[in-house]
XYZ file of C-alpha atoms in Angstrom:
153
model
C 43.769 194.621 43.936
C 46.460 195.270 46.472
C 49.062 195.973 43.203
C 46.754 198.344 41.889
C 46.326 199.904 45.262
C 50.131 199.913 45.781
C 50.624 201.595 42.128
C 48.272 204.331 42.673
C 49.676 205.389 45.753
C 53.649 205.148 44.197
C 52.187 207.007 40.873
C 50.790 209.762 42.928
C 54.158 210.052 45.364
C 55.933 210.613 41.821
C 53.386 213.240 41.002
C 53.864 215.149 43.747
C 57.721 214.599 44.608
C 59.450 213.979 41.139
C 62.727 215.003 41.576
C 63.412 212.767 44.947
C 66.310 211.058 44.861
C 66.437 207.453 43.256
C 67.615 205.993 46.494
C 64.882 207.973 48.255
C 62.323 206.397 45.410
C 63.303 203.137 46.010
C 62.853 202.805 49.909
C 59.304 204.151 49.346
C 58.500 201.731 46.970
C 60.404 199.373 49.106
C 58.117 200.011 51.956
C 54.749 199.850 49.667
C 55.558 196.370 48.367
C 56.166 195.532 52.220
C 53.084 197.213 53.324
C 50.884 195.256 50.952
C 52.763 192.082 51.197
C 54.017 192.267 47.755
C 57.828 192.484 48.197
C 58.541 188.877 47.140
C 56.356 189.340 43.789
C 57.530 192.944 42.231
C 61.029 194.322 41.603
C 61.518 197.671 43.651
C 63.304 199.352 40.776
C 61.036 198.227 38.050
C 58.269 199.936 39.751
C 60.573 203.363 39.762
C 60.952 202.793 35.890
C 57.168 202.691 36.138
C 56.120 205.979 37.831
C 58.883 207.856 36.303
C 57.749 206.362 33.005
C 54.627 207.881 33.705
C 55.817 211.347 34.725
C 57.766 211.657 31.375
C 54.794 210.795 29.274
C 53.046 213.612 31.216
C 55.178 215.917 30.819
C 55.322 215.408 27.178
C 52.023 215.295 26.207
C 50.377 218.035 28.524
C 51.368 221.834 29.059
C 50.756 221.793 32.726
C 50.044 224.803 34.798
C 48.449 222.664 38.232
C 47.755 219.227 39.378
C 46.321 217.048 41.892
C 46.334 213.422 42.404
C 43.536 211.504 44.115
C 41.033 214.535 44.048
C 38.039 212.913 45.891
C 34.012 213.780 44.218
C 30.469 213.345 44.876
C 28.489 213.679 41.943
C 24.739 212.719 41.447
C 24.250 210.149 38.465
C 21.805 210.480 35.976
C 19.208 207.785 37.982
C 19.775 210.357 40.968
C 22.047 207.957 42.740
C 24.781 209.316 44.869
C 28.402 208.674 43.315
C 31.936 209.291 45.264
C 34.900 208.058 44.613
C 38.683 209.715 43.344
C 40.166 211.104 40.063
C 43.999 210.004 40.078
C 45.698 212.274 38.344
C 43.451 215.641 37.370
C 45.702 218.185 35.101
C 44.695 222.035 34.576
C 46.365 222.977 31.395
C 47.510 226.288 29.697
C 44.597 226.520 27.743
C 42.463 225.842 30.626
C 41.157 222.756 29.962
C 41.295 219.800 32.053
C 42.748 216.524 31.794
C 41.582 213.168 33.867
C 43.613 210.183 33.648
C 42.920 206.980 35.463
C 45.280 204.431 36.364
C 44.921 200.727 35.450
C 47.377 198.214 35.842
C 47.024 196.303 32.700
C 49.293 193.658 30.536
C 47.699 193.467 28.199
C 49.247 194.097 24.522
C 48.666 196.932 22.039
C 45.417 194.723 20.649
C 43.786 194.548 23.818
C 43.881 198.136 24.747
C 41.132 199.944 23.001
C 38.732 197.140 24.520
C 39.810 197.470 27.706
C 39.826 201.153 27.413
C 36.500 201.279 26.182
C 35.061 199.133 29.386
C 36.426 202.131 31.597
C 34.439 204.694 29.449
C 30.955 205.159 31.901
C 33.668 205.835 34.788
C 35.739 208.168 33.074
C 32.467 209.945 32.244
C 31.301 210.277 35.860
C 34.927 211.580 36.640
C 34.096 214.360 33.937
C 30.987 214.926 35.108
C 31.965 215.066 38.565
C 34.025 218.018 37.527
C 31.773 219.899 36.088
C 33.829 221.857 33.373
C 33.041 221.837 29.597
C 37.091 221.220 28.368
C 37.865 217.840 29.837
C 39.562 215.043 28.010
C 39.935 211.613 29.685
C 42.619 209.532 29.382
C 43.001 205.750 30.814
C 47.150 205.624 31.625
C 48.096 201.302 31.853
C 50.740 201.587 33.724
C 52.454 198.187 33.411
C 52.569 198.657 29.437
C 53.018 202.969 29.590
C 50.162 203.496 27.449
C 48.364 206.607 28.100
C 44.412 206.453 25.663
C 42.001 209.288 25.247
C 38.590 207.878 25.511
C 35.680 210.064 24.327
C 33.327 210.107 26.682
């Protein structure tokens, strides 16, 4: 848990400050690991290669116009049940529609994925129904492997 913690804070620093230097990117990472006692486990630089990883496969794929990262909701389930929790990475594209992606640290290889993808399905759909909007595609992003999956929901 504290990796995944640690991940989704570095992915969202590279979100919102991509063009800091490297040196600058490594003492924040630096201090993460340190933070959550991971320093002696995970390589500073390979985390870098990581996030900016990430940010290119972004980039790529989407035609960005805005974006936030860990957009808090409230939404009510279908059993009336009071949901909150964060979307990681929420996209507004050119075309207006909206794109959620969800982080996972995963290892898994390219057979596992569509299983594992599938298991995070009901959460990506309350993230889409949290939002509310009628174009949103959901995407599960495993960040140890860079895999970024659309799943339907």
């Amino acid at each position: 848990r504290d990796l995944g913690d640690a991940m989704h804070r570095l992915l969202a620093a590279e979100v919102l400050m991509p063009d800091s230097p490297s040196q600058v990117k490594l003492d924040r990472v630096s201090r993460m690991l340190d933070s959550f006692a991971l320093a002696d486990c995970v390589v500073p630089g390979e985390v870098v290669r990581v996030s900016e990883r990430y940010r290119e496969l972004v980039r790529e794929q989407f035609a960005i116009v805005d974006e936030a990262v860990e957009v808090p909701f409230t939404v009510v389930d279908p059993e009336g049940r009071s949901v909150t929790g964060f979307i990681d990475h929420l996209l507004r594209l050119e075309d207006g529609s909206h794109v959620i992606i969800d982080h996972k640290i995963f290892p898994g290889g390219e057979t596992d994925w569509e299983a594992k993808a599938l298991g995070y399905s009901g959460q990506l759909a309350v993230y889409a129904r949290a939002l509310g909007e009628s174009e949103v595609r959901t995407y599960l992003h495993f960040a140890v492997v860079g895999a970024l999956i659309e799943i339907s929901v």
